[in-house]
PDB file of C-alpha atoms in Angstrom:
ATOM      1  CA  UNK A  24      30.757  33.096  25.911  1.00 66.00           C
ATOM      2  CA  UNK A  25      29.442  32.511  29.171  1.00 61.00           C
ATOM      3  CA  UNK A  26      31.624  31.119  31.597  1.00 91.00           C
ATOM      4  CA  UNK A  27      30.469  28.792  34.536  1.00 95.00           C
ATOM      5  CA  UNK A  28      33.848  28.241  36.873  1.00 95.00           C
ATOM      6  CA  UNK A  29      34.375  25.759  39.163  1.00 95.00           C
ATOM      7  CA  UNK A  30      36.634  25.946  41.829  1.00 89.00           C
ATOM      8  CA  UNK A  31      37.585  22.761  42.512  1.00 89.00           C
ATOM      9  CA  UNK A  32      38.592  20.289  39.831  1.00 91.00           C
ATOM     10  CA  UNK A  33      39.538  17.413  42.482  1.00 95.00           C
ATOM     11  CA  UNK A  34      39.123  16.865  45.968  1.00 95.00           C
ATOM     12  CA  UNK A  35      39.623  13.886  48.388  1.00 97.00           C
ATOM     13  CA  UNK A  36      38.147  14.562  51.492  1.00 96.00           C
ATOM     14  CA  UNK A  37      37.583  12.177  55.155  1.00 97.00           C
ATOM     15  CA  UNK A  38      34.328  10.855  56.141  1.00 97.00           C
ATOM     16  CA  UNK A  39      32.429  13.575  58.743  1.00 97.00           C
ATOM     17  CA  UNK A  40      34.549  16.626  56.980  1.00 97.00           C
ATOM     18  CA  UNK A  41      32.082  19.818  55.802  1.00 97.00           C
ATOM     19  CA  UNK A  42      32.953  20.170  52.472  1.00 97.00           C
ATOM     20  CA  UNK A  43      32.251  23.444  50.282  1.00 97.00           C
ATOM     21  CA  UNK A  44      31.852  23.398  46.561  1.00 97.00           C
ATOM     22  CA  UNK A  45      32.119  27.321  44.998  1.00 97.00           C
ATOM     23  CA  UNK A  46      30.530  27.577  41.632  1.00 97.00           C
ATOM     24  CA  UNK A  47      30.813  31.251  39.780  1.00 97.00           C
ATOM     25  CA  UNK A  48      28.713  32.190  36.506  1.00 95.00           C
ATOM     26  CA  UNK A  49      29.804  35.366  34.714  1.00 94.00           C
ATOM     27  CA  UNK A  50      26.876  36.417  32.208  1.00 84.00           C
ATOM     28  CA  UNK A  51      24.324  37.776  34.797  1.00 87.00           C
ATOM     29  CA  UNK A  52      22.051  34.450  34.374  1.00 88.00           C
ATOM     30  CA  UNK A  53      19.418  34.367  36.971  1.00 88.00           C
ATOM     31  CA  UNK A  54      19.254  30.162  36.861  1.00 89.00           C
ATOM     32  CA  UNK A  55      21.261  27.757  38.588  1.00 92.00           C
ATOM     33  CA  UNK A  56      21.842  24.355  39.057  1.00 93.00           C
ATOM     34  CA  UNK A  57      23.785  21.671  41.606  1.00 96.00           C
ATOM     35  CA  UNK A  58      23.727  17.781  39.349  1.00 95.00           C
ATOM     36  CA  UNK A  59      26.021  15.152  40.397  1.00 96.00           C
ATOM     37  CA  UNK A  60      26.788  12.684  38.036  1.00 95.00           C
ATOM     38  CA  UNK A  61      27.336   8.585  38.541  1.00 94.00           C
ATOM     39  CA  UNK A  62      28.342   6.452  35.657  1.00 89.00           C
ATOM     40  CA  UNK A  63      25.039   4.485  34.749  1.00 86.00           C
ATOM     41  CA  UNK A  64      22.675   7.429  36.517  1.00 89.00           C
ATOM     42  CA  UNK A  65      23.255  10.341  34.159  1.00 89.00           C
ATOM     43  CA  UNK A  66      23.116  13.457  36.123  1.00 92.00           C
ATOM     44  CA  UNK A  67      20.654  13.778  39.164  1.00 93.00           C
ATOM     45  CA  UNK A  68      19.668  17.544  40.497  1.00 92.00           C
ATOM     46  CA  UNK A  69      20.653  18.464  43.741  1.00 95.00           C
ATOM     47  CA  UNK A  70      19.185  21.753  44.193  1.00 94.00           C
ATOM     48  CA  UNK A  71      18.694  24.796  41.964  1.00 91.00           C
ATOM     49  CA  UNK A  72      18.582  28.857  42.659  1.00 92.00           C
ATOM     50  CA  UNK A  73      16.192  30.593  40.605  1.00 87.00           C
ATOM     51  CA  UNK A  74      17.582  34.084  42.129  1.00 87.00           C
ATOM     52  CA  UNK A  75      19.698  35.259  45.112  1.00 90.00           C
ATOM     53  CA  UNK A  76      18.755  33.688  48.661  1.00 87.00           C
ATOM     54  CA  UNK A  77      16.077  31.473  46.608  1.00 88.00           C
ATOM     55  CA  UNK A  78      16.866  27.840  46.683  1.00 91.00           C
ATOM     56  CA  UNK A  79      14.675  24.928  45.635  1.00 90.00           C
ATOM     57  CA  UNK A  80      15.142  20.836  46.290  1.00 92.00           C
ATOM     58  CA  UNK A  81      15.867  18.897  43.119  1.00 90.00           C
ATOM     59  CA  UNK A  82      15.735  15.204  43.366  1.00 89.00           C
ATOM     60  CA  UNK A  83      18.338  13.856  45.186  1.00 94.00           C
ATOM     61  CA  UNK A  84      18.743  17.168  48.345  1.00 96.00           C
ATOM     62  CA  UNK A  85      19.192  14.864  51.225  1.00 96.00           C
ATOM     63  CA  UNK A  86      23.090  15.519  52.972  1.00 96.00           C
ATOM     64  CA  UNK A  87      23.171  18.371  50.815  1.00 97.00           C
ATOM     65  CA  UNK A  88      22.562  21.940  51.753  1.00 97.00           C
ATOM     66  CA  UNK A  89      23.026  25.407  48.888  1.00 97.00           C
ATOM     67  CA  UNK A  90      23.653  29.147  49.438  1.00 96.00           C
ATOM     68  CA  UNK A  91      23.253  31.528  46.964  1.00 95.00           C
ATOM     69  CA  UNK A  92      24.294  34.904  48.559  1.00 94.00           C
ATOM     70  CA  UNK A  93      24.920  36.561  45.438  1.00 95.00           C
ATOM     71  CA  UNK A  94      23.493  36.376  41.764  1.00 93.00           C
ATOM     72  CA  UNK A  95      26.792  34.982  40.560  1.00 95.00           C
ATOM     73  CA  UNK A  96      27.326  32.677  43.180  1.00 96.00           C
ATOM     74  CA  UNK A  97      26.354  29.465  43.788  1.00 97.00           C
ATOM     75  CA  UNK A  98      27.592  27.172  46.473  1.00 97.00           C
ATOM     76  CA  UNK A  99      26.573  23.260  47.394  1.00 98.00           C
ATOM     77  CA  UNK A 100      27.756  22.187  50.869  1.00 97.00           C
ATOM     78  CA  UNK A 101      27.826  18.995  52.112  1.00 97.00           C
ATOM     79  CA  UNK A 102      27.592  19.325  55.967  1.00 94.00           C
ATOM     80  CA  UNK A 103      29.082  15.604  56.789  1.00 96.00           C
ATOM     81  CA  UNK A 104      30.594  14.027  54.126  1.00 97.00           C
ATOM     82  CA  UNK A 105      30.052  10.016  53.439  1.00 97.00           C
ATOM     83  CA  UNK A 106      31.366   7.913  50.829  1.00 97.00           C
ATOM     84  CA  UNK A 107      28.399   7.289  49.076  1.00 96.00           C
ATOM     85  CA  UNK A 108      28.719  11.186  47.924  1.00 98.00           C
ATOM     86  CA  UNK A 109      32.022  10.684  46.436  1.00 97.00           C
ATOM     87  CA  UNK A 110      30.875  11.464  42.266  1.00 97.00           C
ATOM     88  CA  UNK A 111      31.329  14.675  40.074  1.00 96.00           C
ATOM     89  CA  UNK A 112      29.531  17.437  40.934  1.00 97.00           C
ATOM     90  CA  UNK A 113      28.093  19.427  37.732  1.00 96.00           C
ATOM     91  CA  UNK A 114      27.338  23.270  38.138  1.00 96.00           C
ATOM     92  CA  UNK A 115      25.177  24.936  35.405  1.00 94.00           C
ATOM     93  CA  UNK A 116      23.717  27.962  34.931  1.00 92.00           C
ATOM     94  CA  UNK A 117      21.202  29.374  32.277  1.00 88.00           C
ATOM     95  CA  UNK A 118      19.982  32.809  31.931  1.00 81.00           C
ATOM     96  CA  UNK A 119      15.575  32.770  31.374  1.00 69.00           C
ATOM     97  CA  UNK A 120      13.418  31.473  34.220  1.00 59.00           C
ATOM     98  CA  UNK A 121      10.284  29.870  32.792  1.00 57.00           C
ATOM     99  CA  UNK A 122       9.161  27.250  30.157  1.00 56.00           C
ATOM    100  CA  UNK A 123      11.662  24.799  28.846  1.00 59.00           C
ATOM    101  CA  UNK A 124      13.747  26.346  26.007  1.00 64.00           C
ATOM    102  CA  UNK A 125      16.467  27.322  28.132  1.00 79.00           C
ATOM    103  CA  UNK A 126      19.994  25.862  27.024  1.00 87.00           C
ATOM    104  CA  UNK A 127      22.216  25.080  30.117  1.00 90.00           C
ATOM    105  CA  UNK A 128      25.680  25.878  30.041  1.00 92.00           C
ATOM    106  CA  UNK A 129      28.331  23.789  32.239  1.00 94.00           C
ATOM    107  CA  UNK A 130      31.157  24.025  34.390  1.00 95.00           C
ATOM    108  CA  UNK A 131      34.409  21.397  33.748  1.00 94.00           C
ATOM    109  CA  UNK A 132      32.885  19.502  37.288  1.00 94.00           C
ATOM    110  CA  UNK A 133      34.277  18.607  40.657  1.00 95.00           C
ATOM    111  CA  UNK A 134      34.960  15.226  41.214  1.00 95.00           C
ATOM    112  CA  UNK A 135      34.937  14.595  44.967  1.00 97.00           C
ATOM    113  CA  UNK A 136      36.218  11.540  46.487  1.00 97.00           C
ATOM    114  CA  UNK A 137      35.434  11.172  50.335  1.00 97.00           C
ATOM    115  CA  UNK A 138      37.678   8.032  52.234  1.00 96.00           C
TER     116      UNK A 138
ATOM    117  CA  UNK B  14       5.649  11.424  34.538  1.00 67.00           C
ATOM    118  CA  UNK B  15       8.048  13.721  31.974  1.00 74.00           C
ATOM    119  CA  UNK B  16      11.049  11.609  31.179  1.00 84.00           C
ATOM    120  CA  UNK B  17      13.609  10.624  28.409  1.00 89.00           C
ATOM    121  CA  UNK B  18      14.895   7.273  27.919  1.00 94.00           C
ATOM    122  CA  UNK B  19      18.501   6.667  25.882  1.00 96.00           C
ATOM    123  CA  UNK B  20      18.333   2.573  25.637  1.00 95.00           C
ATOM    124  CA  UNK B  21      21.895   2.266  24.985  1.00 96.00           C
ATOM    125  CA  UNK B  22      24.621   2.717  27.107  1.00 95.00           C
ATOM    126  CA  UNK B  23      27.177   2.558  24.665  1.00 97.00           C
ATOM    127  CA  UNK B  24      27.325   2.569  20.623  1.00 98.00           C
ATOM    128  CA  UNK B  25      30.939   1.912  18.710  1.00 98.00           C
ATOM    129  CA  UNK B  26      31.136   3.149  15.047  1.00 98.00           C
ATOM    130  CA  UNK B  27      34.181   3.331  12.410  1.00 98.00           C
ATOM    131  CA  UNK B  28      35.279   6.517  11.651  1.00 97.00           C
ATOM    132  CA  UNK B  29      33.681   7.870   8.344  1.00 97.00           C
ATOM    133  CA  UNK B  30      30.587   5.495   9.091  1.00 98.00           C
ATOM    134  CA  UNK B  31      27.273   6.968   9.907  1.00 97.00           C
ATOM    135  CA  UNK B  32      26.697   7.529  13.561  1.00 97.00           C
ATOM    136  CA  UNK B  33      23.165   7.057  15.554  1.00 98.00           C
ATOM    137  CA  UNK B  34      22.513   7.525  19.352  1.00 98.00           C
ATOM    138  CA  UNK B  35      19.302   7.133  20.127  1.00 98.00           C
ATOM    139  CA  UNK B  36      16.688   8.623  22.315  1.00 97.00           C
ATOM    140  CA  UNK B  37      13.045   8.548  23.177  1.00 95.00           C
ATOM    141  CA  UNK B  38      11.187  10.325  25.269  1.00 92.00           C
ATOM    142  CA  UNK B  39       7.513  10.627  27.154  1.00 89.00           C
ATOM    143  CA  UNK B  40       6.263  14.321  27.537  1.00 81.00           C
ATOM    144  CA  UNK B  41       3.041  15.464  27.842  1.00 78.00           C
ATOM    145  CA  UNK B  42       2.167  18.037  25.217  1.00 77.00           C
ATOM    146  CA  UNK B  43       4.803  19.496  22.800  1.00 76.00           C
ATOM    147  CA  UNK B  44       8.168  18.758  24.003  1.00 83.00           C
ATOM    148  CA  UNK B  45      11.442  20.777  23.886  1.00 87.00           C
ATOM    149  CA  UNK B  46      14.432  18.589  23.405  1.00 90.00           C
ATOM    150  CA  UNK B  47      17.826  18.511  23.561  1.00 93.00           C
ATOM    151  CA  UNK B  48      20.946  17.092  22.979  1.00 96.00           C
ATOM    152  CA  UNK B  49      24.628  17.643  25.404  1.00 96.00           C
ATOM    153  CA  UNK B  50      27.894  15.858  24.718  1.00 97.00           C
ATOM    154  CA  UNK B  51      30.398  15.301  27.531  1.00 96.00           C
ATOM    155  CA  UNK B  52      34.219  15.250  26.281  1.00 93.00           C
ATOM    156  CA  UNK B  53      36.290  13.186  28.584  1.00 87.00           C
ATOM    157  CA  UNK B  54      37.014  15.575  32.233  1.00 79.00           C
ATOM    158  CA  UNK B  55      34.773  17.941  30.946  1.00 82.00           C
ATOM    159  CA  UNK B  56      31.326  19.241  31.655  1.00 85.00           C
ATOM    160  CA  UNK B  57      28.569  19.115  29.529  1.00 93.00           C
ATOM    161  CA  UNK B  58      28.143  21.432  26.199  1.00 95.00           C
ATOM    162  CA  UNK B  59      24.730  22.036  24.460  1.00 93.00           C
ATOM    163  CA  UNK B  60      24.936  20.436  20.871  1.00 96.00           C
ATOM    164  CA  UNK B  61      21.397  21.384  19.916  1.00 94.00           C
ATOM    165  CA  UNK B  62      17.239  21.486  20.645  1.00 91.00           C
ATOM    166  CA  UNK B  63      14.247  20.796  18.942  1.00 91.00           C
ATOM    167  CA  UNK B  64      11.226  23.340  20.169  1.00 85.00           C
ATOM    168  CA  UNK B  65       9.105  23.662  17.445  1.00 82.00           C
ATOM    169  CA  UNK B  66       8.580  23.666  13.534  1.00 83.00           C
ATOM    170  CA  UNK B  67      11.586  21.745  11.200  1.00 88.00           C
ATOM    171  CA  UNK B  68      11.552  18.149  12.526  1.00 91.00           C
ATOM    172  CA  UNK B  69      15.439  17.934  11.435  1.00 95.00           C
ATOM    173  CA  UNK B  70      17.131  20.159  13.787  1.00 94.00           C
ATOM    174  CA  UNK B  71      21.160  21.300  12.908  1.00 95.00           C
ATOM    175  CA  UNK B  72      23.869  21.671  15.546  1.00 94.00           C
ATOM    176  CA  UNK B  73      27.023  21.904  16.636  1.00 91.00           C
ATOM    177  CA  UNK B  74      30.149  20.009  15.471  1.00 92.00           C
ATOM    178  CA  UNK B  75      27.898  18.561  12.271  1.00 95.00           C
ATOM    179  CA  UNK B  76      25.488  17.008  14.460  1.00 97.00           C
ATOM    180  CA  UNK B  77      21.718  16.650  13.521  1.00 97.00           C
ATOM    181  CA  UNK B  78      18.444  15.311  14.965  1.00 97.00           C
ATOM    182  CA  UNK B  79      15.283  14.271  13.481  1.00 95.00           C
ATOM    183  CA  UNK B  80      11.995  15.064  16.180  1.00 94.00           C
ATOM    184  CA  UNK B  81       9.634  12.120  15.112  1.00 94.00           C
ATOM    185  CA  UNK B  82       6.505  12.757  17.424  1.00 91.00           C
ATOM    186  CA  UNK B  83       4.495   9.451  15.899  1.00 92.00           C
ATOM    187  CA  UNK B  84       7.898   7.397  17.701  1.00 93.00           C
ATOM    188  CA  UNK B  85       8.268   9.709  20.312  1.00 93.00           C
ATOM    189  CA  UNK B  86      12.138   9.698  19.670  1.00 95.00           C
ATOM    190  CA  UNK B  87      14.885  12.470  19.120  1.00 96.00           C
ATOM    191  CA  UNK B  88      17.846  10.487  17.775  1.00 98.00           C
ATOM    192  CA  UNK B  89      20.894  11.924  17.253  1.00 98.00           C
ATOM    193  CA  UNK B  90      22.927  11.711  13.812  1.00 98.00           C
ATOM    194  CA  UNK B  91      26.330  12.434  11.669  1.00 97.00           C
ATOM    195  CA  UNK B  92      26.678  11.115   8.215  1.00 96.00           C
ATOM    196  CA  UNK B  93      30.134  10.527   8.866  1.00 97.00           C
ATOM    197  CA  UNK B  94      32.040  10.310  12.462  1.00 97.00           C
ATOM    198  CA  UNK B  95      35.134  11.582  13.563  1.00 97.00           C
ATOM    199  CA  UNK B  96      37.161   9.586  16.381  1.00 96.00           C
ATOM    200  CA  UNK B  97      36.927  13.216  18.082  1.00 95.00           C
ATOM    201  CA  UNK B  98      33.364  12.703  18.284  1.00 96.00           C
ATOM    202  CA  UNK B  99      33.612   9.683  20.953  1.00 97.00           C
ATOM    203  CA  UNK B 100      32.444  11.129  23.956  1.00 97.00           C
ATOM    204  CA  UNK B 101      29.321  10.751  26.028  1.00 97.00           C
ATOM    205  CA  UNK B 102      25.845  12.127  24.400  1.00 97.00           C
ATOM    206  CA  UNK B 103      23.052  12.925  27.054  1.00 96.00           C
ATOM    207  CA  UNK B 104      19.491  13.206  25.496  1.00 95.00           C
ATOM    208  CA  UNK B 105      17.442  15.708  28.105  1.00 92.00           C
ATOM    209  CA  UNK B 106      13.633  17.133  28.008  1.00 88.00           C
ATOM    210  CA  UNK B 107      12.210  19.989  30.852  1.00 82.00           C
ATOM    211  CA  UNK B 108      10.205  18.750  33.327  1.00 73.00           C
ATOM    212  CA  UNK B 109       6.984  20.386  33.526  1.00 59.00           C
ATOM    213  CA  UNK B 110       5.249  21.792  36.826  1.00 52.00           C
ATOM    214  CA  UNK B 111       6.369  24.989  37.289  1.00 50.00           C
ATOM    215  CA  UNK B 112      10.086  24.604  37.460  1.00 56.00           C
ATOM    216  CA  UNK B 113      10.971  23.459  33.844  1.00 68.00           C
ATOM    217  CA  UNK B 114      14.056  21.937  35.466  1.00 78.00           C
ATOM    218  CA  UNK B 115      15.831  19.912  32.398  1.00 84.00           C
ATOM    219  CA  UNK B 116      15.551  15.949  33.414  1.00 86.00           C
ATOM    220  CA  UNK B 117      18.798  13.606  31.535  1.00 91.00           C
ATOM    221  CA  UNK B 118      19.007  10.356  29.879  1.00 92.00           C
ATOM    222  CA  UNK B 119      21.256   8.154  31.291  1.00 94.00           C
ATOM    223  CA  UNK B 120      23.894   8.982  28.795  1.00 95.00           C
ATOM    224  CA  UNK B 121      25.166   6.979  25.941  1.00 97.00           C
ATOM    225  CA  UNK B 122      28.847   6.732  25.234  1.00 97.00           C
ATOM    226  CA  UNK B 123      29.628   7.107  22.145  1.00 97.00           C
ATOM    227  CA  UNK B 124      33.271   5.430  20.844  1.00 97.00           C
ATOM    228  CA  UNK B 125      34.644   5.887  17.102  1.00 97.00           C
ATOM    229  CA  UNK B 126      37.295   3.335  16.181  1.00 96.00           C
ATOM    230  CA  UNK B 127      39.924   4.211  13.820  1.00 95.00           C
TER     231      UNK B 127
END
């Protein structure tokens, strides 16, 4: 099975602090994926990778920055927290670039709470 | 624009009682469709898609869902829930232009009483 890891389960973070989320996919997929998810929202994209160095906006970028220095690696950074990004942070990966039949597989999320 | 739309936020069932969560969605063309269920502290598993030919797709867990293009909906069904299925159900369809980025319903939770 493919495995997407998270690093962080929970973190509480201050106001102004950088804050690095590490997200680790073990199955060679070339696709992947920054959502955050609000109760009532559903899950918004952040950013996606569709290779190594490659980054793309998704819908919601803004206060958000991604690095994706290696194929299995997947990082979102937030470079000055606020507490209207406290939420849970979904990493996903999935392995074929192109048309729409891909099947995303999830990490267990990192719910970030920023005081 | 490509979007789904899951109209309830929450659906209760007894357990052994038919279960529904529904979904509809507007896509241009043939859509691909799917189905996720979030256990509680968990992320997101795949349950099943719909990308072409049977309109009664099988999946995981004994979950189904009947594509019916003249409704434009994808609802999700069990003949007979389990309190283990209460969780929340996300409904999601790619976004055309390029990217094929999967856009999600607002999520439906789903709670089985004893």
């Amino acid at each position: 099975d493919v495995k997407v890891t998270q690093s962080s389960r929970y973190l509480v973070k201050r106001t102004g602090e950088k804050v690095f989320l590490e997200c680790v996919q073990d199955m060679d997929h070339e696709n992947m994926f920054w959502y955050r998810q609000d109760p009532g929202l559903g899950l918004r994209l952040i950013y996606f990778s569709y290779d190594v160095k490659m980054k793309e906006k998704g819908d919601i970028p803004e206060g958000y920055s991604v690095s994706r220095e290696k194929k299995e690696r997947f990082s979102l950074i937030l470079e000055s927290a606020s507490t209207n990004q406290t939420s849970m942070y979904l990493c996903a990966s999935s392995l074929l670039p192109g048309p729409g039949a891909n099947v995303l597989t999830f990490g267990a999320g990192s719910r970030l709470t920023v005081l | 624009a490509q979007s789904v739309a899951q109209p309830e936020d929450q659906v209760n069932v007894a357990e052994g009682n038919p279960l529904t969560v529904k979904c509809t969605y507007s896509v241009s063309g043939n859509p691909y469709l799917f189905w996720y269920v979030q256990y509680p502290n968990r992320g997101l598993q795949f349950l099943l898609k719909y990308i072409t030919g049977d309109n009664l797709v099988k999946g995981s867990y004994g979950f189904e869902a009947e594509f019916n293009k003249s409704q434009t909906s994808f609802h999700l069904k069990k003949p007979s829930a389990l309190v283990s299925d209460s969780a929340l159900y996300f409904c999601a369809v790619p976004v055309s232009g390029g990217s094929y980025i999967p856009t999600f319903g607002r999520g439906t939770s789903l709670i089985v009483h004893p």
